[in-house]
Each structure stands twice: as structure tokens, then as C-alpha cells.
CSV table of C-alpha atoms in Angstrom, one decimal:
chain,number,residue,atom,x,y,z
I,1,MET,CA,-17.1,-3.3,6.2
I,2,ALA,CA,-14.4,-4.4,3.8
I,3,PHE,CA,-15.3,-3.2,0.1
I,4,ASN,CA,-17.2,-5.5,-2.0
I,5,GLU,CA,-17.9,-4.7,-5.6
I,6,LYS,CA,-21.1,-6.7,-5.7
I,7,GLN,CA,-22.5,-4.4,-2.8
I,8,TRP,CA,-21.2,-1.3,-4.3
I,9,ARG,CA,-23.0,-2.0,-7.5
I,10,ALA,CA,-26.2,-2.5,-5.6
I,11,ALA,CA,-25.8,0.7,-3.8
I,12,LEU,CA,-25.3,2.5,-7.2
I,13,ALA,CA,-28.5,1.0,-8.4
I,14,ARG,CA,-30.5,2.4,-5.8
I,15,ALA,CA,-28.4,5.7,-6.1
I,16,GLU,CA,-31.6,7.7,-5.2
I,17,GLU,CA,-31.7,6.2,-2.0
I,18,THR,CA,-28.1,6.3,-1.2
I,19,GLY,CA,-27.0,9.6,-0.4
I,20,VAL,CA,-23.4,8.8,0.6
I,21,PHE,CA,-20.5,6.7,-0.8
I,22,TYR,CA,-17.5,6.8,1.6
I,23,PHE,CA,-14.3,4.8,0.8
I,24,TYR,CA,-11.5,4.7,3.2
I,25,SER,CA,-8.1,2.8,3.8
I,26,THR,CA,-4.4,3.4,4.7
I,27,GLU,CA,-3.7,2.6,0.8
I,28,GLU,CA,-4.6,5.6,-1.8
I,29,TYR,CA,-4.9,4.0,-5.1
I,30,GLN,CA,-8.0,1.8,-4.3
I,31,VAL,CA,-9.9,4.8,-2.4
I,32,ARG,CA,-9.1,6.8,-5.3
I,33,ARG,CA,-9.9,4.5,-8.1
I,34,TRP,CA,-13.7,3.4,-6.8
I,35,ALA,CA,-14.4,7.0,-5.9
I,36,ALA,CA,-13.6,8.0,-9.4
I,37,GLN,CA,-15.7,5.3,-10.9
I,38,THR,CA,-18.7,5.8,-8.4
I,39,VAL,CA,-18.5,9.9,-9.7
I,40,GLN,CA,-18.1,8.6,-13.3
I,41,ALA,CA,-21.4,6.3,-12.9
I,42,LEU,CA,-23.4,9.1,-11.0
I,43,GLY,CA,-22.0,12.0,-13.2
I,44,ALA,CA,-23.8,10.5,-16.4
I,45,ASP,CA,-27.1,12.7,-15.7
I,46,ALA,CA,-25.8,14.6,-12.6
I,47,ASP,CA,-24.0,18.2,-12.0
I,48,VAL,CA,-20.4,17.6,-10.0
I,49,THR,CA,-19.0,19.8,-7.3
I,50,ARG,CA,-15.6,19.3,-5.9
I,51,VAL,CA,-14.8,20.5,-2.4
I,52,ASP,CA,-11.3,19.3,-1.5
I,53,GLY,CA,-9.8,18.3,1.9
I,54,PRO,CA,-8.3,17.5,4.3
I,55,ALA,CA,-10.8,19.8,6.0
I,56,PRO,CA,-13.4,20.6,3.6
I,57,ASP,CA,-15.1,24.0,3.9
I,58,ILE,CA,-18.3,22.9,5.5
I,59,GLY,CA,-20.1,26.1,4.2
I,60,SER,CA,-19.1,25.3,0.7
I,61,VAL,CA,-20.3,21.7,1.2
I,62,VAL,CA,-23.6,23.1,2.3
I,63,MET,CA,-24.1,25.4,-0.6
I,64,ALA,CA,-23.1,22.4,-3.2
I,65,VAL,CA,-25.4,19.9,-1.5
I,66,GLY,CA,-28.4,22.7,-1.2
I,67,THR,CA,-28.2,24.2,-4.8
I,68,ILE,CA,-30.8,23.0,-7.3
I,69,SER,CA,-29.6,21.9,-10.6
I,70,MET,CA,-31.1,24.4,-13.3
I,71,PHE,CA,-32.1,21.0,-15.2
I,72,GLY,CA,-33.5,19.2,-12.3
I,73,THR,CA,-30.7,16.4,-12.2
I,74,ARG,CA,-29.1,15.0,-9.4
I,75,ARG,CA,-26.2,16.7,-7.7
I,76,VAL,CA,-22.9,14.7,-7.0
I,77,VAL,CA,-20.6,16.5,-4.2
I,78,GLU,CA,-17.1,14.9,-4.4
I,79,LEU,CA,-15.0,15.4,-1.0
I,80,PRO,CA,-11.6,13.9,-1.8
I,81,GLN,CA,-9.1,13.3,0.7
I,82,VAL,CA,-11.1,14.1,3.8
I,83,GLU,CA,-9.0,13.8,7.2
I,84,PRO,CA,-11.4,13.7,10.3
I,85,SER,CA,-8.2,14.5,12.4
I,86,ALA,CA,-7.7,17.7,10.4
I,87,MET,CA,-11.4,18.9,11.1
I,88,ASN,CA,-12.7,20.2,14.5
I,89,ASP,CA,-15.7,18.4,16.2
I,90,ALA,CA,-18.2,20.9,15.1
I,91,ASP,CA,-17.2,20.5,11.4
I,92,VAL,CA,-17.4,16.7,11.5
I,93,ALA,CA,-20.8,16.9,13.1
I,94,ALA,CA,-21.9,19.3,10.5
I,95,LEU,CA,-20.7,17.1,7.8
I,96,CYS,CA,-22.4,14.1,9.4
I,97,ASP,CA,-25.8,16.0,9.5
I,98,LEU,CA,-25.4,16.9,5.9
I,99,MET,CA,-25.1,13.0,5.0
I,100,GLU,CA,-28.5,12.3,7.1
I,101,SER,CA,-30.5,15.6,5.5
I,102,ALA,CA,-29.1,15.6,1.9
I,103,GLN,CA,-31.9,15.0,-0.4
I,104,ASN,CA,-30.9,16.1,-3.9
I,105,ALA,CA,-27.2,15.5,-3.9
I,106,VAL,CA,-25.0,12.5,-3.4
I,107,LEU,CA,-21.7,12.9,-1.3
I,108,VAL,CA,-19.0,10.8,-2.3
I,109,MET,CA,-16.3,11.0,0.2
I,110,THR,CA,-12.6,9.4,0.6
I,111,THR,CA,-10.1,9.2,3.1
I,112,VAL,CA,-6.6,7.8,3.4
I,113,PHE,CA,-5.9,7.1,7.1
I,114,LYS,CA,-2.0,7.3,7.9
I,115,ASP,CA,-2.4,3.8,10.0
I,116,ASP,CA,-5.1,1.7,11.4
I,117,LYS,CA,-5.3,3.5,14.8
I,118,ALA,CA,-6.1,6.8,12.7
I,119,ALA,CA,-9.3,4.8,11.7
I,120,LYS,CA,-10.5,4.3,15.1
I,121,THR,CA,-10.5,7.7,16.4
I,122,LYS,CA,-13.8,9.2,17.7
I,123,LYS,CA,-14.3,11.6,14.8
I,124,ALA,CA,-13.2,8.6,12.2
I,125,LYS,CA,-15.8,6.4,13.6
I,126,GLN,CA,-18.5,9.2,13.7
I,127,MET,CA,-18.2,9.7,10.0
I,128,ILE,CA,-17.9,6.1,9.1
I,129,ASP,CA,-20.8,5.2,11.2
I,130,THR,CA,-23.1,8.0,9.9
I,131,ALA,CA,-21.8,7.2,6.0
I,132,ARG,CA,-22.6,3.5,6.6
I,133,ARG,CA,-26.1,4.4,8.1
I,134,CYS,CA,-27.0,6.7,5.4
I,135,GLY,CA,-25.6,5.0,2.3
I,136,PHE,CA,-22.6,3.0,1.5
I,137,ALA,CA,-19.1,3.1,3.5
I,138,ALA,CA,-16.4,0.6,2.9
I,139,GLU,CA,-12.7,0.0,4.0
I,140,CYS,CA,-10.5,-0.7,0.7
I,141,THR,CA,-8.2,-3.2,2.4
I,142,PRO,CA,-4.7,-3.5,0.9
I,143,PRO,CA,-4.5,-5.5,-2.0
I,144,THR,CA,-2.8,-9.4,-1.8
I,145,ALA,CA,-0.5,-10.7,-4.5
I,146,ALA,CA,-3.8,-12.3,-6.2
I,147,ASP,CA,-5.4,-9.0,-6.1
I,148,ALA,CA,-2.4,-7.3,-7.6
I,149,ARG,CA,-2.2,-9.9,-10.5
I,150,ARG,CA,-6.0,-9.8,-11.3
I,151,PHE,CA,-5.5,-5.9,-11.3
I,152,LEU,CA,-2.7,-6.1,-13.8
I,153,SER,CA,-4.7,-8.2,-16.3
I,154,GLU,CA,-7.9,-5.9,-16.1
I,155,ARG,CA,-5.6,-2.8,-16.6
I,156,ALA,CA,-3.9,-4.5,-19.7
I,157,ALA,CA,-7.1,-5.5,-21.2
I,158,ALA,CA,-8.3,-2.1,-20.5
I,159,LEU,CA,-5.5,-0.7,-22.5
I,160,GLY,CA,-6.3,-2.9,-25.4
I,161,ALA,CA,-3.3,-5.5,-24.6
I,162,GLN,CA,-3.0,-9.0,-23.4
I,163,LEU,CA,-0.8,-9.8,-20.2
I,164,GLU,CA,0.1,-13.6,-20.1
I,165,PRO,CA,-0.4,-15.3,-16.9
I,166,GLU,CA,3.3,-15.8,-16.4
I,167,ALA,CA,4.1,-12.2,-17.2
I,168,ALA,CA,1.4,-11.0,-14.5
I,169,ALA,CA,2.9,-13.2,-12.0
I,170,LEU,CA,6.7,-12.0,-13.0
I,171,LEU,CA,5.7,-8.2,-12.9
I,172,GLN,CA,3.7,-8.7,-9.4
I,173,GLU,CA,6.9,-10.4,-7.9
I,174,ARG,CA,9.0,-7.6,-9.5
I,175,CYS,CA,6.9,-4.8,-8.1
I,176,GLY,CA,5.0,-6.0,-5.0
I,177,THR,CA,1.4,-5.0,-4.4
I,178,ASP,CA,2.0,-1.2,-5.2
I,179,LEU,CA,-1.2,-0.5,-7.4
I,180,PHE,CA,0.4,3.1,-8.5
I,181,LEU,CA,3.8,1.1,-9.6
I,182,LEU,CA,1.9,-1.6,-11.4
I,183,ASP,CA,-0.5,1.0,-13.1
I,184,SER,CA,2.8,2.5,-14.4
I,185,GLU,CA,4.2,-0.5,-15.5
I,186,VAL,CA,1.7,-2.3,-17.4
I,187,SER,CA,1.0,1.1,-19.2
I,188,LYS,CA,4.4,1.1,-20.4
I,189,LEU,CA,4.8,-2.3,-21.1
I,190,ALA,CA,1.5,-2.3,-23.3
I,191,ALA,CA,2.9,0.9,-25.1
I,192,ALA,CA,6.1,-1.3,-25.4
I,193,CYS,CA,4.6,-4.0,-27.4
I,194,GLY,CA,2.2,-1.8,-29.4
I,195,TYR,CA,-0.8,-3.2,-27.3
I,196,GLY,CA,-0.3,-6.6,-28.3
I,197,VAL,CA,0.8,-9.4,-26.1
I,198,ILE,CA,2.7,-8.6,-22.8
I,199,THR,CA,5.4,-11.6,-22.5
I,200,PRO,CA,7.4,-12.6,-19.5
I,201,GLN,CA,10.6,-11.9,-21.6
I,202,LEU,CA,8.9,-8.3,-22.1
I,203,VAL,CA,8.7,-7.8,-18.4
I,204,GLY,CA,12.1,-9.3,-17.7
I,205,GLN,CA,13.7,-6.5,-20.1
I,206,MET,CA,11.7,-3.7,-19.3
I,207,SER,CA,9.9,-3.6,-16.0
I,208,THR,CA,11.0,-1.9,-12.6
I,209,TRP,CA,12.3,-3.6,-9.6
I,210,ASN,CA,10.5,-2.4,-6.3
I,211,ILE,CA,13.4,-1.7,-3.9
I,212,GLU,CA,12.0,-3.9,-1.1
I,213,ALA,CA,11.4,-7.0,-3.3
I,214,SER,CA,15.0,-6.6,-4.6
I,215,VAL,CA,16.6,-5.9,-1.1
I,216,PHE,CA,14.2,-8.9,0.2
I,217,ASP,CA,16.5,-11.0,-2.3
I,218,LEU,CA,19.6,-9.3,-1.2
I,219,ALA,CA,18.9,-10.4,2.2
I,220,GLY,CA,18.5,-14.0,1.1
I,221,LEU,CA,21.7,-14.0,-0.4
I,222,VAL,CA,23.3,-12.6,2.8
I,223,GLN,CA,21.6,-15.3,4.9
I,224,ARG,CA,22.9,-18.0,2.4
I,225,ARG,CA,26.4,-16.1,2.6
I,226,GLU,CA,26.4,-16.3,-1.1
I,227,ARG,CA,28.9,-13.5,-1.1
I,228,ALA,CA,29.6,-12.8,-4.6
I,229,ALA,CA,26.0,-13.0,-5.7
I,230,ALA,CA,25.0,-10.4,-2.9
I,231,LEU,CA,27.7,-8.1,-3.9
I,232,GLN,CA,26.5,-8.4,-7.7
I,233,LYS,CA,23.0,-7.6,-6.4
I,234,LEU,CA,23.9,-4.8,-4.6
I,235,GLY,CA,25.8,-3.4,-7.5
I,236,GLN,CA,22.4,-3.9,-9.5
I,237,LEU,CA,20.7,-1.8,-6.9
I,238,LEU,CA,23.2,1.1,-6.7
I,239,ASP,CA,23.4,1.0,-10.8
I,240,LEU,CA,19.7,1.7,-10.7
I,241,GLN,CA,20.3,4.8,-8.6
I,242,ASN,CA,18.4,3.2,-5.5
I,243,ASP,CA,19.4,5.5,-2.4
I,244,PRO,CA,21.9,3.5,-0.3
I,245,ILE,CA,20.1,4.9,3.1
I,246,ALA,CA,16.7,3.3,1.7
I,247,ILE,CA,18.6,0.2,0.8
I,248,THR,CA,19.9,-0.1,4.3
I,249,ALA,CA,16.2,0.6,5.7
I,250,ALA,CA,14.8,-2.0,3.7
I,251,LEU,CA,17.6,-4.5,4.6
I,252,ALA,CA,17.1,-3.5,8.1
I,253,GLY,CA,13.4,-4.2,8.0
I,254,THR,CA,14.1,-7.8,6.9
I,255,PHE,CA,16.1,-8.4,9.8
I,256,VAL,CA,14.0,-6.6,12.4
I,257,ASP,CA,11.3,-9.2,11.3
I,258,MET,CA,13.6,-12.1,12.3
I,259,TYR,CA,14.5,-10.6,15.5
I,260,ARG,CA,11.3,-10.0,16.3
I,261,ALA,CA,10.2,-13.6,15.2
I,262,LYS,CA,13.0,-15.0,16.9
I,263,CYS,CA,12.0,-13.1,20.5
I,264,GLY,CA,8.5,-14.2,19.7
I,265,ALA,CA,9.3,-18.0,19.5
I,266,ALA,CA,11.3,-17.5,22.8
I,267,ALA,CA,8.2,-16.4,24.2
I,268,HIS,CA,6.1,-19.1,22.8
I,269,ARG,CA,4.4,-16.9,20.5
I,270,ASP,CA,3.8,-17.6,17.0
I,271,SER,CA,4.0,-15.4,14.0
I,272,ALA,CA,0.2,-14.6,14.0
I,273,ALA,CA,0.7,-13.4,17.8
I,274,VAL,CA,3.8,-11.3,16.6
I,275,HIS,CA,1.9,-10.0,13.7
I,276,LYS,CA,-0.9,-8.7,15.9
I,277,ASP,CA,1.7,-7.5,19.1
I,278,PHE,CA,3.7,-5.2,16.6
I,279,GLY,CA,0.7,-3.7,14.5
I,280,TYR,CA,1.9,-5.4,11.3
I,281,ARG,CA,-0.8,-4.8,8.5
I,282,GLY,CA,-1.9,-7.5,5.7
I,283,SER,CA,-0.6,-10.8,5.9
I,284,ASP,CA,1.8,-12.3,8.3
I,285,TRP,CA,3.5,-14.0,5.4
I,286,ARG,CA,6.5,-11.8,6.0
I,287,LEU,CA,6.8,-13.0,9.7
I,288,ARG,CA,6.2,-16.7,9.0
I,289,LYS,CA,9.1,-16.8,6.6
I,290,ALA,CA,11.2,-14.5,8.8
I,291,SER,CA,10.8,-17.2,11.3
I,292,ARG,CA,12.0,-19.8,9.1
I,293,GLU,CA,15.1,-17.7,8.3
I,294,ALA,CA,15.6,-16.8,11.9
I,295,ALA,CA,16.3,-20.4,12.8
I,296,ARG,CA,19.7,-20.2,11.3
I,297,TYR,CA,20.9,-17.5,13.9
I,298,THR,CA,21.1,-17.4,17.5
I,299,ARG,CA,19.2,-14.0,19.1
I,300,ALA,CA,22.9,-12.7,19.9
I,301,GLN,CA,23.6,-13.1,16.0
I,302,LEU,CA,20.6,-11.3,15.0
I,303,GLU,CA,21.7,-8.4,17.4
I,304,GLN,CA,25.2,-8.1,15.9
I,305,MET,CA,23.3,-7.8,12.4
I,306,LEU,CA,21.2,-5.2,13.5
I,307,ASP,CA,24.3,-3.3,15.0
I,308,ILE,CA,26.3,-3.8,11.9
I,309,LEU,CA,23.2,-2.0,10.2
I,310,LEU,CA,22.7,0.4,12.8
I,311,ARG,CA,26.2,1.5,12.4
I,312,LEU,CA,26.0,1.7,8.5
I,313,ASP,CA,23.2,4.0,8.8
I,314,ALA,CA,24.9,6.3,10.7
I,315,GLN,CA,28.1,6.1,8.3
I,316,LEU,CA,25.9,6.8,5.3
I,317,LYS,CA,24.5,9.9,6.9
I,318,ARG,CA,27.6,11.3,8.2
I,319,SER,CA,30.7,9.7,6.7
I,320,PRO,CA,32.4,11.0,3.7
I,321,ALA,CA,33.4,7.7,2.6
I,322,ASP,CA,32.4,5.8,-0.6
I,323,LYS,CA,28.7,4.8,0.2
I,324,ALA,CA,29.0,1.6,-1.9
I,325,VAL,CA,32.2,0.5,0.0
I,326,LEU,CA,30.4,1.1,3.3
I,327,LEU,CA,27.5,-1.0,1.9
I,328,GLN,CA,29.9,-3.7,0.7
I,329,THR,CA,31.8,-4.0,4.0
I,330,ALA,CA,28.6,-4.2,6.1
I,331,LEU,CA,27.2,-7.3,4.0
I,332,CYS,CA,30.7,-8.9,4.3
I,333,GLU,CA,30.3,-8.3,8.1
I,334,MET,CA,27.0,-9.5,8.2
I,335,MET,CA,28.1,-12.8,6.1
I,336,GLN,CA,30.8,-13.7,8.4
I,337,ILE,CA,28.4,-13.8,11.4
I,338,GLY,CA,27.7,-17.5,12.1
I,339,ALA,CA,29.7,-18.4,9.2
I,340,GLY,CA,31.5,-21.2,11.4
I,341,ALA,CA,28.1,-22.4,13.0
């Protein structure tokens, strides 16, 4: 079940009947956020015990669950960063038994799965199903762009600042949907404006550019063969101390998307089908855009692009040559491909 704030609040309202709150995702920020808010809401009149993962000591959990508070209040047992894959079958079974039998305690658990496949293993499903049956279990899905903008406005308000809608859109465009980064950026900007109004001008002057968003812009300049602008953009990325290998990896990701979309089109498979075939997460927006951009190249030309990027990656890791020059040379080679088409 996807996380729903209304259902979460309803579960909190009947906390005496809800013995488990389990938040899981492939993204860390959301599970940490909602677990913290749950512990805070439950902890007002409760004793809180924390037993850390990834493989919590079951004996410690049993002791925490079974201990009677000296004041007669409910106990909250927090189990952060539990990883079913790191636990043996017996411990998973014992933890599930505790979820079903705990009477004077509430378990608050989180898991950050490395990928969607990890959430479908036998042990993971056993824990999720038990938590759902005994209380509240929800998957915190990765945020969309709209979610990120809403998060920014909420965080700014919580800090006592006001974030203009245009500033929220610009900040989200620059930083993507990484909530850890967005939280840090809005905190910085709120302090910079004296906890007043965060304007687009302030965002433009002080906010960080997410490397993936910046390289996405760079890839667009390469595709349009805007040589001067592409080299200027590369210079900006290097001036900001971005790792040349990371720049290359992000650039390769864009052209891999285009190549996959091109191959999919040849096989009469649309972007949604390619999205599923290659196990992408979230929206298929990237692949839809990649399909449009791939139309300007043949498949052979895209293969040439990827060959250049593969060679560049090897050179950056092995060659003593100036890394900026290697990147500039590779970009110019890529912009030559199809130039006469």
C-alpha cells in the first residue's frame, strides 16, 4: 500500500489498537521523516526504546516490548533501518511474532530497500504482510516534482519563511526531487533572507545545481550542437568541483536512455514498455523525452556516442592527461556526429 497521510493519521488516532507502524521505500528521506513523526506523536506519553538495524538484536527487542513502564504508559520500540535480507529466517519469524503479540508496546520500523526487487523477497513480504495485518504498513513512494515543490513550501513555512511559487519551481528544477538536498537548500535560503521571503532571484544566486539536472542541460546542448554553450556549461560544472567521472556517468545515462528508446521504437515498443523492460523507477517522463530526442539520430550514431563516452570514462580513470581537455574533446566529437545530416 502506498503511503497515505490521512490513513496514517487515522492509525495514530487508534494507536492503542495499532501495534505496528512500518515504513518502507527505496528512498530514505520519506521513511525517516514519517517514522520520526510517528515516534514524536506516540512518544508524548510513552517510553521510547531504540534498537538499531540492519539486523536488530531480537532479544533486545523482546525485552523492550515486554518491559512494563514504571509509570504505566505505553512503550514505543523504534527499529530504524531494518533489512530483511540481513536477518536470518528465525529472526524474521520472531519479529513477526512480536508484531502479532505485542500488547503494551508499539513497534515503529523502517526499511530502505536497495531496489524494487529487494522488496519482493520472501522475508520482506513476510514482514510487510504481518505489519499490515497487525497495524499500519506503507510504501513511501519516490516524490514527484509536484511533491518536491509542496515539500519545499512546507519546509519554508516550518522555518518561518515564505517561498514564492516561482522560487519553489526554480529550486525544484535545479535540485531535482532529492528531498535531503531540497531540505538543506531551503534551510540555507531561509537563513540567507533572514527568514523572510525566498525569491527566484535569491534561488538563482545561492542555490545548488543538482549534477544530474545540470548534465541533462549539457546533453541537450550537445544534441543541438551548440558548441560554445556546451563547453561553457561544462566549464561551470568543473568550476563547481563536480567529478569529471560523475559528469561522464550522468551524460552516459542520458544517451543510454536515448539508445534504449531507439531500440524500443524499432521493436514497436513505446516508452512505457521500455520503462518496464529495463526496470526504471518512477515516471517514464525521461524515456518519453529520450524518445523525442533520439529521433534526430540513427541507432548507429547513438552507438558512436556511447563508444565515445565509454572511451572517455576509461581515459579519465587511466590517463594522466588533463581531465577537462578530455571532456572537451569528447563533447566536440559527439557534436560532430550527424552534423551533416
